[in-house]
């Protein structure tokens, strides 16, 4: 998702550095890299990368997300969500695919895919019981 | 009909050779015209207005990036094509527009490829082509009226670019790029630089005092708040084949 090469850096539309604090509704069509602090909402139709020192106090909507920092708010990721060992999530997660590294902290509900993927519950009460016949001595021999 | 504007410093002896070569090349190409020189005591805006009413079709700036920036701010209308003949080798605008130096730039002028380019506007009355720099300490930046950027600590430099020769990303996208460079200095350690980068349409900068800004070697002090955006009027610039935009 985020390869460390110059091309991916050039494609990034927004970089929020560690010295910067952003407050408000942050809506963009491009990739976002967060190393600083954000309060408000974040919405992107592409990828979001949250660095280890970053703090997000916002509801997040993104296509794909790689989280290594702290997020206090709900995460809504339509594609893949990747939580590294340093990630801390305090909020509900809704995603299609998730990958959680050992050491990541998650506090909140996690729901994946939609209810259509759920199998239909069978009606157990209407089912006939299978009655087993007691075995006779001759059958036992 | 061409109207040539020479920078004041071209009167120095070391530029005489280059100027005579440019002028003879322009005569060869049949595109010579009236020449005027930038001066502190001359109201060039009035002169340009008179020449436009006489029917000039192209304004040609001879000098460096600073000269072009000065002329952009005195041209009353951007509908007349603007050409540039750089006489110094460090021109960023020449690199962006694919214009060679000195007399070779005359060929670009005669080829006459006109491209519309964005201009950055400061408070809707001062224009810049490339970028401007300002100190980023104790300022609040409002982007697109949607979110605020609070810059923490000292040693911050804000760069706002319309077109940057180091990283060309656009021609006419009506967006300006905001870069915040922070230098973290620690005792007995090498300074560490971090960057923040945003693409926005409108920027409003407020501070508790007037902000000095640097545009192509020209320092200006502007009272806050500073409103920055892309001018709705486009500049018609004559560019070369090797342009980056």
mmCIF file of C-alpha atoms in Angstrom:
data_model
loop_
_atom_site.group_PDB
_atom_site.id
_atom_site.type_symbol
_atom_site.label_atom_id
_atom_site.label_comp_id
_atom_site.label_asym_id
_atom_site.label_seq_id
_atom_site.Cartn_x
_atom_site.Cartn_y
_atom_site.Cartn_z
ATOM 1 C CA UNK A 1 0.000 0.000 0.000
ATOM 2 C CA UNK A 2 2.691 2.515 0.999
ATOM 3 C CA UNK A 3 6.043 1.622 -0.474
ATOM 4 C CA UNK A 4 8.990 3.671 0.677
ATOM 5 C CA UNK A 5 10.121 4.912 -2.719
ATOM 6 C CA UNK A 6 10.337 8.436 -4.149
ATOM 7 C CA UNK A 7 7.432 7.771 -6.539
ATOM 8 C CA UNK A 8 4.981 7.103 -3.702
ATOM 9 C CA UNK A 9 6.141 10.244 -1.885
ATOM 10 C CA UNK A 10 5.475 12.309 -5.020
ATOM 11 C CA UNK A 11 2.005 10.777 -5.347
ATOM 12 C CA UNK A 12 1.146 11.807 -1.786
ATOM 13 C CA UNK A 13 -1.101 14.839 -1.801
ATOM 14 C CA UNK A 14 -0.874 15.712 1.860
ATOM 15 C CA UNK A 15 1.796 15.244 4.501
ATOM 16 C CA UNK A 16 1.051 16.402 8.025
ATOM 17 C CA UNK A 17 4.444 16.642 9.696
ATOM 18 C CA UNK A 18 5.230 16.185 13.406
ATOM 19 C CA UNK A 19 5.459 19.956 14.006
ATOM 20 C CA UNK A 20 1.954 20.593 12.725
ATOM 21 C CA UNK A 21 -1.480 20.387 14.356
ATOM 22 C CA UNK A 22 -4.529 20.406 12.086
ATOM 23 C CA UNK A 23 -8.000 21.290 13.339
ATOM 24 C CA UNK A 24 -11.176 20.981 11.297
ATOM 25 C CA UNK A 25 -12.669 18.934 8.497
ATOM 26 C CA UNK A 26 -9.875 17.547 6.438
ATOM 27 C CA UNK A 27 -11.323 16.280 3.160
ATOM 28 C CA UNK A 28 -9.113 15.336 0.211
ATOM 29 C CA UNK A 29 -9.103 13.142 -2.869
ATOM 30 C CA UNK A 30 -5.471 12.067 -2.515
ATOM 31 C CA UNK A 31 -3.209 10.058 -0.243
ATOM 32 C CA UNK A 32 -2.508 11.358 3.260
ATOM 33 C CA UNK A 33 0.495 10.768 5.510
ATOM 34 C CA UNK A 34 0.015 11.865 9.123
ATOM 35 C CA UNK A 35 2.980 12.296 11.458
ATOM 36 C CA UNK A 36 1.467 15.102 13.555
ATOM 37 C CA UNK A 37 -1.866 15.732 15.270
ATOM 38 C CA UNK A 38 -5.359 16.078 13.774
ATOM 39 C CA UNK A 39 -8.597 17.038 15.523
ATOM 40 C CA UNK A 40 -11.877 16.930 13.613
ATOM 41 C CA UNK A 41 -12.626 14.607 10.719
ATOM 42 C CA UNK A 42 -10.472 13.002 8.051
ATOM 43 C CA UNK A 43 -11.984 11.867 4.787
ATOM 44 C CA UNK A 44 -10.051 10.611 1.771
ATOM 45 C CA UNK A 45 -10.986 8.521 -1.208
ATOM 46 C CA UNK A 46 -7.493 7.026 -1.249
ATOM 47 C CA UNK A 47 -4.879 5.792 1.222
ATOM 48 C CA UNK A 48 -4.095 6.999 4.725
ATOM 49 C CA UNK A 49 -0.867 6.348 6.581
ATOM 50 C CA UNK A 50 -0.606 7.243 10.247
ATOM 51 C CA UNK A 51 2.968 7.310 11.561
ATOM 52 C CA UNK A 52 4.094 5.998 14.977
ATOM 53 C CA UNK A 53 4.177 9.446 16.619
ATOM 54 C CA UNK A 54 0.881 10.648 15.150
ATOM 55 C CA UNK A 55 -2.261 11.338 17.156
ATOM 56 C CA UNK A 56 -5.663 11.504 15.521
ATOM 57 C CA UNK A 57 -8.686 12.702 17.471
ATOM 58 C CA UNK A 58 -11.111 12.318 14.627
ATOM 59 C CA UNK A 59 -13.454 10.030 12.770
ATOM 60 C CA UNK A 60 -11.608 8.597 9.802
ATOM 61 C CA UNK A 61 -12.980 7.561 6.416
ATOM 62 C CA UNK A 62 -10.475 6.137 3.915
ATOM 63 C CA UNK A 63 -10.061 3.596 1.126
ATOM 64 C CA UNK A 64 -7.074 1.842 2.718
ATOM 65 C CA UNK A 65 -5.289 2.650 5.954
ATOM 66 C CA UNK A 66 -2.003 1.772 7.612
ATOM 67 C CA UNK A 67 -2.040 2.770 11.270
ATOM 68 C CA UNK A 68 1.068 2.887 13.434
ATOM 69 C CA UNK A 69 -0.017 5.727 15.743
ATOM 70 C CA UNK A 70 -2.954 6.554 17.972
ATOM 71 C CA UNK A 71 -6.504 7.043 16.698
ATOM 72 C CA UNK A 72 -9.282 8.216 19.002
ATOM 73 C CA UNK A 73 -12.406 7.998 16.860
ATOM 74 C CA UNK A 74 -14.232 5.666 14.559
ATOM 75 C CA UNK A 75 -12.432 4.141 11.595
ATOM 76 C CA UNK A 76 -14.344 3.424 8.410
ATOM 77 C CA UNK A 77 -12.082 1.781 5.839
ATOM 78 C CA UNK A 78 -13.656 0.395 2.685
ATOM 79 C CA UNK A 79 -10.555 -1.566 1.637
ATOM 80 C CA UNK A 80 -7.709 -2.884 3.757
ATOM 81 C CA UNK A 81 -6.878 -1.779 7.295
ATOM 82 C CA UNK A 82 -3.432 -2.601 8.619
ATOM 83 C CA UNK A 83 -2.566 -2.101 12.293
ATOM 84 C CA UNK A 84 1.101 -2.296 13.216
ATOM 85 C CA UNK A 85 2.498 -3.270 16.626
ATOM 86 C CA UNK A 86 2.529 0.383 17.771
ATOM 87 C CA UNK A 87 -1.078 1.128 16.743
ATOM 88 C CA UNK A 88 -3.635 2.230 19.354
ATOM 89 C CA UNK A 89 -7.287 2.439 18.350
ATOM 90 C CA UNK A 90 -9.910 3.844 20.708
ATOM 91 C CA UNK A 91 -13.093 3.631 18.667
ATOM 92 C CA UNK A 92 -15.176 1.391 16.458
ATOM 93 C CA UNK A 93 -13.709 -0.137 13.333
ATOM 94 C CA UNK A 94 -15.574 -0.925 10.134
ATOM 95 C CA UNK A 95 -13.481 -2.449 7.377
ATOM 96 C CA UNK A 96 -13.476 -5.048 4.615
ATOM 97 C CA UNK A 97 -10.078 -6.590 5.386
ATOM 98 C CA UNK A 98 -7.997 -6.249 8.535
ATOM 99 C CA UNK A 99 -4.477 -7.172 9.503
ATOM 100 C CA UNK A 100 -3.436 -6.747 13.140
ATOM 101 C CA UNK A 101 0.159 -7.077 14.285
ATOM 102 C CA UNK A 102 1.023 -8.477 17.691
ATOM 103 C CA UNK A 103 1.117 -5.608 20.213
ATOM 104 C CA UNK A 104 -1.568 -3.439 18.590
ATOM 105 C CA UNK A 105 -4.243 -2.089 20.935
ATOM 106 C CA UNK A 106 -7.899 -2.121 19.865
ATOM 107 C CA UNK A 107 -10.685 -0.788 22.079
ATOM 108 C CA UNK A 108 -14.047 -0.782 20.350
ATOM 109 C CA UNK A 109 -16.325 -2.789 18.155
ATOM 110 C CA UNK A 110 -14.911 -4.269 14.975
ATOM 111 C CA UNK A 111 -17.285 -5.120 12.145
ATOM 112 C CA UNK A 112 -16.202 -6.466 8.825
ATOM 113 C CA UNK A 113 -17.931 -6.769 5.440
ATOM 114 C CA UNK A 114 -21.719 -6.365 5.355
ATOM 115 C CA UNK A 115 -24.672 -8.448 6.606
ATOM 116 C CA UNK A 116 -25.238 -9.956 3.160
ATOM 117 C CA UNK A 117 -22.147 -12.094 3.651
ATOM 118 C CA UNK A 118 -23.785 -13.662 6.703
ATOM 119 C CA UNK A 119 -25.330 -17.191 6.212
ATOM 120 C CA UNK A 120 -29.110 -17.542 6.809
ATOM 121 C CA UNK A 121 -29.947 -18.976 10.234
ATOM 122 C CA UNK A 122 -31.753 -22.369 9.929
ATOM 123 C CA UNK A 123 -35.075 -22.856 11.775
ATOM 124 C CA UNK A 124 -34.050 -25.489 14.305
ATOM 125 C CA UNK A 125 -37.447 -25.825 16.061
ATOM 126 C CA UNK A 126 -39.208 -27.033 12.868
ATOM 127 C CA UNK A 127 -36.705 -29.791 12.188
ATOM 128 C CA UNK A 128 -37.696 -33.405 12.927
ATOM 129 C CA UNK A 129 -35.637 -35.226 15.453
ATOM 130 C CA UNK A 130 -33.823 -38.285 14.230
ATOM 131 C CA UNK A 131 -34.980 -41.059 16.493
ATOM 132 C CA UNK A 132 -32.481 -43.791 17.123
ATOM 133 C CA UNK A 133 -33.851 -47.315 17.569
ATOM 134 C CA UNK A 134 -32.615 -49.205 20.621
ATOM 135 C CA UNK A 135 -30.314 -52.038 19.609
ATOM 136 C CA UNK A 136 -31.470 -55.638 20.231
ATOM 137 C CA UNK A 137 -29.233 -58.390 21.638
ATOM 138 C CA UNK A 138 -29.135 -60.287 18.317
ATOM 139 C CA UNK A 139 -27.968 -57.168 16.516
ATOM 140 C CA UNK A 140 -25.281 -56.706 19.140
ATOM 141 C CA UNK A 141 -23.986 -60.235 18.465
ATOM 142 C CA UNK B 1 4.537 44.582 -32.656
ATOM 143 C CA UNK B 2 6.883 43.842 -29.744
ATOM 144 C CA UNK B 3 7.563 45.941 -26.682
ATOM 145 C CA UNK B 4 10.822 45.189 -24.835
ATOM 146 C CA UNK B 5 11.304 45.920 -21.133
ATOM 147 C CA UNK B 6 14.939 45.820 -19.963
ATOM 148 C CA UNK B 7 15.896 45.592 -16.302
ATOM 149 C CA UNK B 8 17.806 48.552 -14.927
ATOM 150 C CA UNK B 9 20.940 46.525 -14.128
ATOM 151 C CA UNK B 10 21.448 45.626 -17.800
ATOM 152 C CA UNK B 11 23.073 49.059 -18.252
ATOM 153 C CA UNK B 12 26.186 47.643 -16.581
ATOM 154 C CA UNK B 13 29.131 47.026 -18.859
ATOM 155 C CA UNK B 14 29.269 43.260 -18.365
ATOM 156 C CA UNK B 15 25.829 42.848 -19.955
ATOM 157 C CA UNK B 16 26.531 44.996 -23.021
ATOM 158 C CA UNK B 17 27.929 42.102 -25.070
ATOM 159 C CA UNK B 18 24.968 39.848 -24.322
ATOM 160 C CA UNK B 19 22.496 42.653 -25.053
ATOM 161 C CA UNK B 20 24.032 43.519 -28.407
ATOM 162 C CA UNK B 21 23.890 39.823 -29.399
ATOM 163 C CA UNK B 22 20.226 39.648 -28.372
ATOM 164 C CA UNK B 23 19.376 42.819 -30.275
ATOM 165 C CA UNK B 24 21.151 41.713 -33.456
ATOM 166 C CA UNK B 25 19.410 38.313 -33.297
ATOM 167 C CA UNK B 26 16.023 40.036 -32.865
ATOM 168 C CA UNK B 27 16.756 42.222 -35.902
ATOM 169 C CA UNK B 28 17.707 39.111 -37.920
ATOM 170 C CA UNK B 29 14.406 37.476 -36.955
ATOM 171 C CA UNK B 30 12.508 40.684 -37.720
ATOM 172 C CA UNK B 31 10.932 40.881 -34.281
ATOM 173 C CA UNK B 32 12.661 43.943 -32.864
ATOM 174 C CA UNK B 33 10.584 46.700 -31.310
ATOM 175 C CA UNK B 34 10.479 49.577 -28.892
ATOM 176 C CA UNK B 35 12.749 49.271 -25.837
ATOM 177 C CA UNK B 36 12.142 50.724 -22.398
ATOM 178 C CA UNK B 37 14.134 50.350 -19.191
ATOM 179 C CA UNK B 38 12.817 49.674 -15.718
ATOM 180 C CA UNK B 39 13.592 52.574 -13.448
ATOM 181 C CA UNK B 40 12.596 53.802 -10.031
ATOM 182 C CA UNK B 41 11.556 57.163 -11.406
ATOM 183 C CA UNK B 42 9.637 55.936 -14.414
ATOM 184 C CA UNK B 43 5.942 55.137 -14.301
ATOM 185 C CA UNK B 44 6.133 52.030 -16.427
ATOM 186 C CA UNK B 45 2.489 51.166 -15.943
ATOM 187 C CA UNK B 46 1.489 54.376 -17.735
ATOM 188 C CA UNK B 47 3.966 53.652 -20.558
ATOM 189 C CA UNK B 48 2.647 50.107 -20.996
ATOM 190 C CA UNK B 49 -0.939 51.370 -21.088
ATOM 191 C CA UNK B 50 0.006 53.851 -23.834
ATOM 192 C CA UNK B 51 1.775 51.143 -25.838
ATOM 193 C CA UNK B 52 -1.180 48.763 -25.489
ATOM 194 C CA UNK B 53 -3.497 51.471 -26.837
ATOM 195 C CA UNK B 54 -1.084 51.839 -29.775
ATOM 196 C CA UNK B 55 -1.527 48.156 -30.508
ATOM 197 C CA UNK B 56 1.453 46.188 -29.178
ATOM 198 C CA UNK B 57 0.913 42.439 -29.373
ATOM 199 C CA UNK B 58 3.695 41.077 -27.165
ATOM 200 C CA UNK B 59 5.553 42.339 -24.103
ATOM 201 C CA UNK B 60 9.083 40.931 -23.831
ATOM 202 C CA UNK B 61 10.904 41.033 -20.512
ATOM 203 C CA UNK B 62 14.699 41.017 -20.653
ATOM 204 C CA UNK B 63 16.385 40.320 -17.321
ATOM 205 C CA UNK B 64 15.930 37.745 -14.583
ATOM 206 C CA UNK B 65 13.085 36.182 -12.582
ATOM 207 C CA UNK B 66 12.779 39.281 -10.441
ATOM 208 C CA UNK B 67 12.322 41.486 -13.524
ATOM 209 C CA UNK B 68 9.562 39.208 -14.824
ATOM 210 C CA UNK B 69 7.830 39.248 -11.464
ATOM 211 C CA UNK B 70 7.957 43.054 -11.387
ATOM 212 C CA UNK B 71 6.479 43.283 -14.880
ATOM 213 C CA UNK B 72 3.703 40.769 -14.070
ATOM 214 C CA UNK B 73 2.591 43.191 -11.369
ATOM 215 C CA UNK B 74 2.473 46.263 -13.589
ATOM 216 C CA UNK B 75 0.874 44.722 -16.673
ATOM 217 C CA UNK B 76 -2.756 45.854 -16.495
ATOM 218 C CA UNK B 77 -4.133 42.878 -18.386
ATOM 219 C CA UNK B 78 -2.771 39.354 -18.859
ATOM 220 C CA UNK B 79 -4.466 38.941 -22.235
ATOM 221 C CA UNK B 80 -1.348 40.265 -24.027
ATOM 222 C CA UNK B 81 1.253 37.484 -24.374
ATOM 223 C CA UNK B 82 4.341 37.898 -22.227
ATOM 224 C CA UNK B 83 7.751 36.631 -23.340
ATOM 225 C CA UNK B 84 10.960 36.307 -21.369
ATOM 226 C CA UNK B 85 14.599 36.597 -22.408
ATOM 227 C CA UNK B 86 16.745 35.554 -19.427
ATOM 228 C CA UNK B 87 20.237 37.012 -19.190
ATOM 229 C CA UNK B 88 21.291 35.087 -16.084
ATOM 230 C CA UNK B 89 21.830 31.337 -15.920
ATOM 231 C CA UNK B 90 20.013 30.789 -12.610
ATOM 232 C CA UNK B 91 16.504 31.628 -13.785
ATOM 233 C CA UNK B 92 13.911 29.201 -12.425
ATOM 234 C CA UNK B 93 11.169 30.599 -14.627
ATOM 235 C CA UNK B 94 13.324 30.016 -17.726
ATOM 236 C CA UNK B 95 13.835 26.391 -16.638
ATOM 237 C CA UNK B 96 10.083 25.883 -16.104
ATOM 238 C CA UNK B 97 9.135 27.550 -19.391
ATOM 239 C CA UNK B 98 11.925 25.811 -21.349
ATOM 240 C CA UNK B 99 13.577 29.056 -22.438
ATOM 241 C CA UNK B 100 17.342 29.082 -23.151
ATOM 242 C CA UNK B 101 19.551 32.042 -22.195
ATOM 243 C CA UNK B 102 20.485 35.229 -24.006
ATOM 244 C CA UNK B 103 20.203 35.325 -27.813
ATOM 245 C CA UNK B 104 18.966 31.710 -28.027
ATOM 246 C CA UNK B 105 15.772 32.794 -26.263
ATOM 247 C CA UNK B 106 14.980 34.962 -29.313
ATOM 248 C CA UNK B 107 14.254 31.797 -31.332
ATOM 249 C CA UNK B 108 11.634 30.782 -28.729
ATOM 250 C CA UNK B 109 10.123 34.241 -29.073
ATOM 251 C CA UNK B 110 9.816 33.883 -32.837
ATOM 252 C CA UNK B 111 8.343 30.349 -32.552
ATOM 253 C CA UNK B 112 5.618 31.864 -30.364
ATOM 254 C CA UNK B 113 4.133 28.888 -28.484
ATOM 255 C CA UNK B 114 1.692 30.507 -26.077
ATOM 256 C CA UNK B 115 0.657 28.668 -22.929
ATOM 257 C CA UNK B 116 -1.799 29.793 -20.293
ATOM 258 C CA UNK B 117 -0.318 29.471 -16.818
ATOM 259 C CA UNK B 118 -1.630 30.025 -13.329
ATOM 260 C CA UNK B 119 -0.482 32.980 -11.253
ATOM 261 C CA UNK B 120 -0.507 33.085 -7.482
ATOM 262 C CA UNK B 121 -2.247 36.122 -6.022
ATOM 263 C CA UNK B 122 -1.542 37.797 -2.680
ATOM 264 C CA UNK B 123 -4.544 39.732 -1.338
ATOM 265 C CA UNK B 124 -5.821 39.788 -4.956
ATOM 266 C CA UNK B 125 -3.480 42.671 -5.840
ATOM 267 C CA UNK B 126 0.035 41.275 -6.037
ATOM 268 C CA UNK B 127 0.945 38.348 -8.272
ATOM 269 C CA UNK B 128 3.743 35.783 -8.275
ATOM 270 C CA UNK B 129 4.733 33.127 -10.792
ATOM 271 C CA UNK B 130 6.849 30.649 -8.837
ATOM 272 C CA UNK B 131 6.804 30.670 -5.049
ATOM 273 C CA UNK B 132 7.111 32.780 -1.928
ATOM 274 C CA UNK B 133 8.641 32.143 1.466
ATOM 275 C CA UNK B 134 7.771 33.503 4.890
ATOM 276 C CA UNK B 135 8.635 32.744 8.495
ATOM 277 C CA UNK B 136 6.185 30.283 10.025
ATOM 278 C CA UNK B 137 6.487 31.145 13.706
ATOM 279 C CA UNK B 138 3.389 32.410 15.530
ATOM 280 C CA UNK B 139 1.117 32.208 12.524
ATOM 281 C CA UNK B 140 -2.203 30.494 11.989
ATOM 282 C CA UNK B 141 -3.033 29.124 8.558
ATOM 283 C CA UNK B 142 -6.621 28.609 7.440
ATOM 284 C CA UNK B 143 -6.952 26.392 4.374
ATOM 285 C CA UNK B 144 -10.037 26.464 2.113
ATOM 286 C CA UNK B 145 -12.096 27.729 5.086
ATOM 287 C CA UNK B 146 -12.251 24.079 6.206
ATOM 288 C CA UNK B 147 -9.384 23.534 8.588
ATOM 289 C CA UNK B 148 -6.692 25.365 10.527
ATOM 290 C CA UNK B 149 -3.024 24.511 10.683
ATOM 291 C CA UNK B 150 -1.319 25.469 13.911
ATOM 292 C CA UNK B 151 2.438 25.405 13.612
ATOM 293 C CA UNK B 152 4.162 24.435 16.812
ATOM 294 C CA UNK B 153 7.603 25.503 17.966
ATOM 295 C CA UNK B 154 10.149 27.784 16.344
ATOM 296 C CA UNK B 155 12.322 27.500 13.222
ATOM 297 C CA UNK B 156 9.475 27.052 10.757
ATOM 298 C CA UNK B 157 9.524 28.266 7.164
ATOM 299 C CA UNK B 158 6.355 28.419 5.080
ATOM 300 C CA UNK B 159 6.707 28.067 1.310
ATOM 301 C CA UNK B 160 3.717 28.692 -0.923
ATOM 302 C CA UNK B 161 4.265 27.722 -4.514
ATOM 303 C CA UNK B 162 2.299 28.166 -7.664
ATOM 304 C CA UNK B 163 4.832 26.375 -9.869
ATOM 305 C CA UNK B 164 7.982 24.868 -8.411
ATOM 306 C CA UNK B 165 10.885 24.056 -10.703
ATOM 307 C CA UNK B 166 12.010 21.178 -8.438
ATOM 308 C CA UNK B 167 8.741 19.300 -8.641
ATOM 309 C CA UNK B 168 6.389 20.091 -11.491
ATOM 310 C CA UNK B 169 3.023 18.616 -10.735
ATOM 311 C CA UNK B 170 0.631 20.705 -12.742
ATOM 312 C CA UNK B 171 -0.137 23.175 -15.482
ATOM 313 C CA UNK B 172 -3.420 24.762 -14.600
ATOM 314 C CA UNK B 173 -4.986 23.008 -11.626
ATOM 315 C CA UNK B 174 -5.913 26.185 -9.699
ATOM 316 C CA UNK B 175 -4.257 24.792 -6.589
ATOM 317 C CA UNK B 176 -1.391 26.166 -4.577
ATOM 318 C CA UNK B 177 1.067 24.043 -2.685
ATOM 319 C CA UNK B 178 1.796 24.833 0.934
ATOM 320 C CA UNK B 179 4.979 23.419 2.449
ATOM 321 C CA UNK B 180 5.949 23.908 6.064
ATOM 322 C CA UNK B 181 9.579 23.146 6.867
ATOM 323 C CA UNK B 182 10.483 22.676 10.504
ATOM 324 C CA UNK B 183 14.098 22.514 11.630
ATOM 325 C CA UNK B 184 14.569 20.812 14.957
ATOM 326 C CA UNK B 185 17.813 21.896 16.583
ATOM 327 C CA UNK B 186 19.225 19.943 19.493
ATOM 328 C CA UNK B 187 22.416 20.549 21.400
ATOM 329 C CA UNK B 188 25.351 18.521 20.029
ATOM 330 C CA UNK B 189 23.142 16.909 17.407
ATOM 331 C CA UNK B 190 22.712 17.553 13.716
ATOM 332 C CA UNK B 191 19.560 19.594 12.950
ATOM 333 C CA UNK B 192 16.638 17.492 11.785
ATOM 334 C CA UNK B 193 14.243 18.742 9.107
ATOM 335 C CA UNK B 194 10.617 17.694 8.855
ATOM 336 C CA UNK B 195 8.103 18.710 6.213
ATOM 337 C CA UNK B 196 4.375 19.147 5.952
ATOM 338 C CA UNK B 197 2.759 19.438 2.562
ATOM 339 C CA UNK B 198 -0.764 20.477 1.559
ATOM 340 C CA UNK B 199 -2.530 21.229 -1.722
ATOM 341 C CA UNK B 200 -5.188 23.875 -1.316
ATOM 342 C CA UNK B 201 -7.157 26.471 -3.243
ATOM 343 C CA UNK B 202 -7.242 29.299 -0.723
ATOM 344 C CA UNK B 203 -4.975 30.149 2.181
ATOM 345 C CA UNK B 204 -5.602 32.782 4.828
ATOM 346 C CA UNK B 205 -2.622 33.529 7.063
ATOM 347 C CA UNK B 206 -3.014 35.500 10.263
ATOM 348 C CA UNK B 207 -0.355 36.600 12.694
ATOM 349 C CA UNK B 208 0.019 39.033 15.573
ATOM 350 C CA UNK B 209 2.309 41.238 13.461
ATOM 351 C CA UNK B 210 3.138 42.082 9.830
ATOM 352 C CA UNK B 211 4.717 39.218 7.927
ATOM 353 C CA UNK B 212 7.833 39.655 5.776
ATOM 354 C CA UNK B 213 7.605 37.556 2.623
ATOM 355 C CA UNK B 214 10.258 36.771 0.056
ATOM 356 C CA UNK B 215 9.232 36.486 -3.601
ATOM 357 C CA UNK B 216 12.026 35.799 -6.113
ATOM 358 C CA UNK B 217 14.708 37.668 -4.138
ATOM 359 C CA UNK B 218 12.322 40.528 -3.516
ATOM 360 C CA UNK B 219 11.423 41.121 0.121
ATOM 361 C CA UNK B 220 8.010 42.582 0.935
ATOM 362 C CA UNK B 221 6.346 43.231 4.242
ATOM 363 C CA UNK B 222 2.637 42.587 4.106
ATOM 364 C CA UNK B 223 0.103 43.416 6.773
ATOM 365 C CA UNK B 224 -1.880 40.465 7.947
ATOM 366 C CA UNK B 225 -4.228 38.764 7.227
ATOM 367 C CA UNK B 226 -2.653 37.530 4.001
ATOM 368 C CA UNK B 227 -5.032 35.916 1.537
ATOM 369 C CA UNK B 228 -3.404 33.668 -1.026
ATOM 370 C CA UNK B 229 -5.075 32.013 -3.965
ATOM 371 C CA UNK B 230 -4.675 31.323 -7.659
ATOM 372 C CA UNK B 231 -5.644 34.320 -9.760
ATOM 373 C CA UNK B 232 -8.692 33.679 -11.962
ATOM 374 C CA UNK B 233 -6.840 35.488 -14.763
ATOM 375 C CA UNK B 234 -4.247 33.316 -16.506
ATOM 376 C CA UNK B 235 -0.932 34.559 -17.827
ATOM 377 C CA UNK B 236 -0.267 34.020 -21.546
ATOM 378 C CA UNK B 237 3.400 33.068 -21.497
ATOM 379 C CA UNK B 238 5.514 32.329 -24.559
ATOM 380 C CA UNK B 239 7.251 29.020 -23.809
ATOM 381 C CA UNK B 240 9.834 26.762 -25.383
ATOM 382 C CA UNK B 241 9.540 23.144 -26.519
ATOM 383 C CA UNK B 242 11.478 21.905 -23.487
ATOM 384 C CA UNK B 243 9.052 23.418 -20.995
ATOM 385 C CA UNK B 244 8.249 21.562 -17.780
ATOM 386 C CA UNK B 245 4.649 22.756 -17.556
#
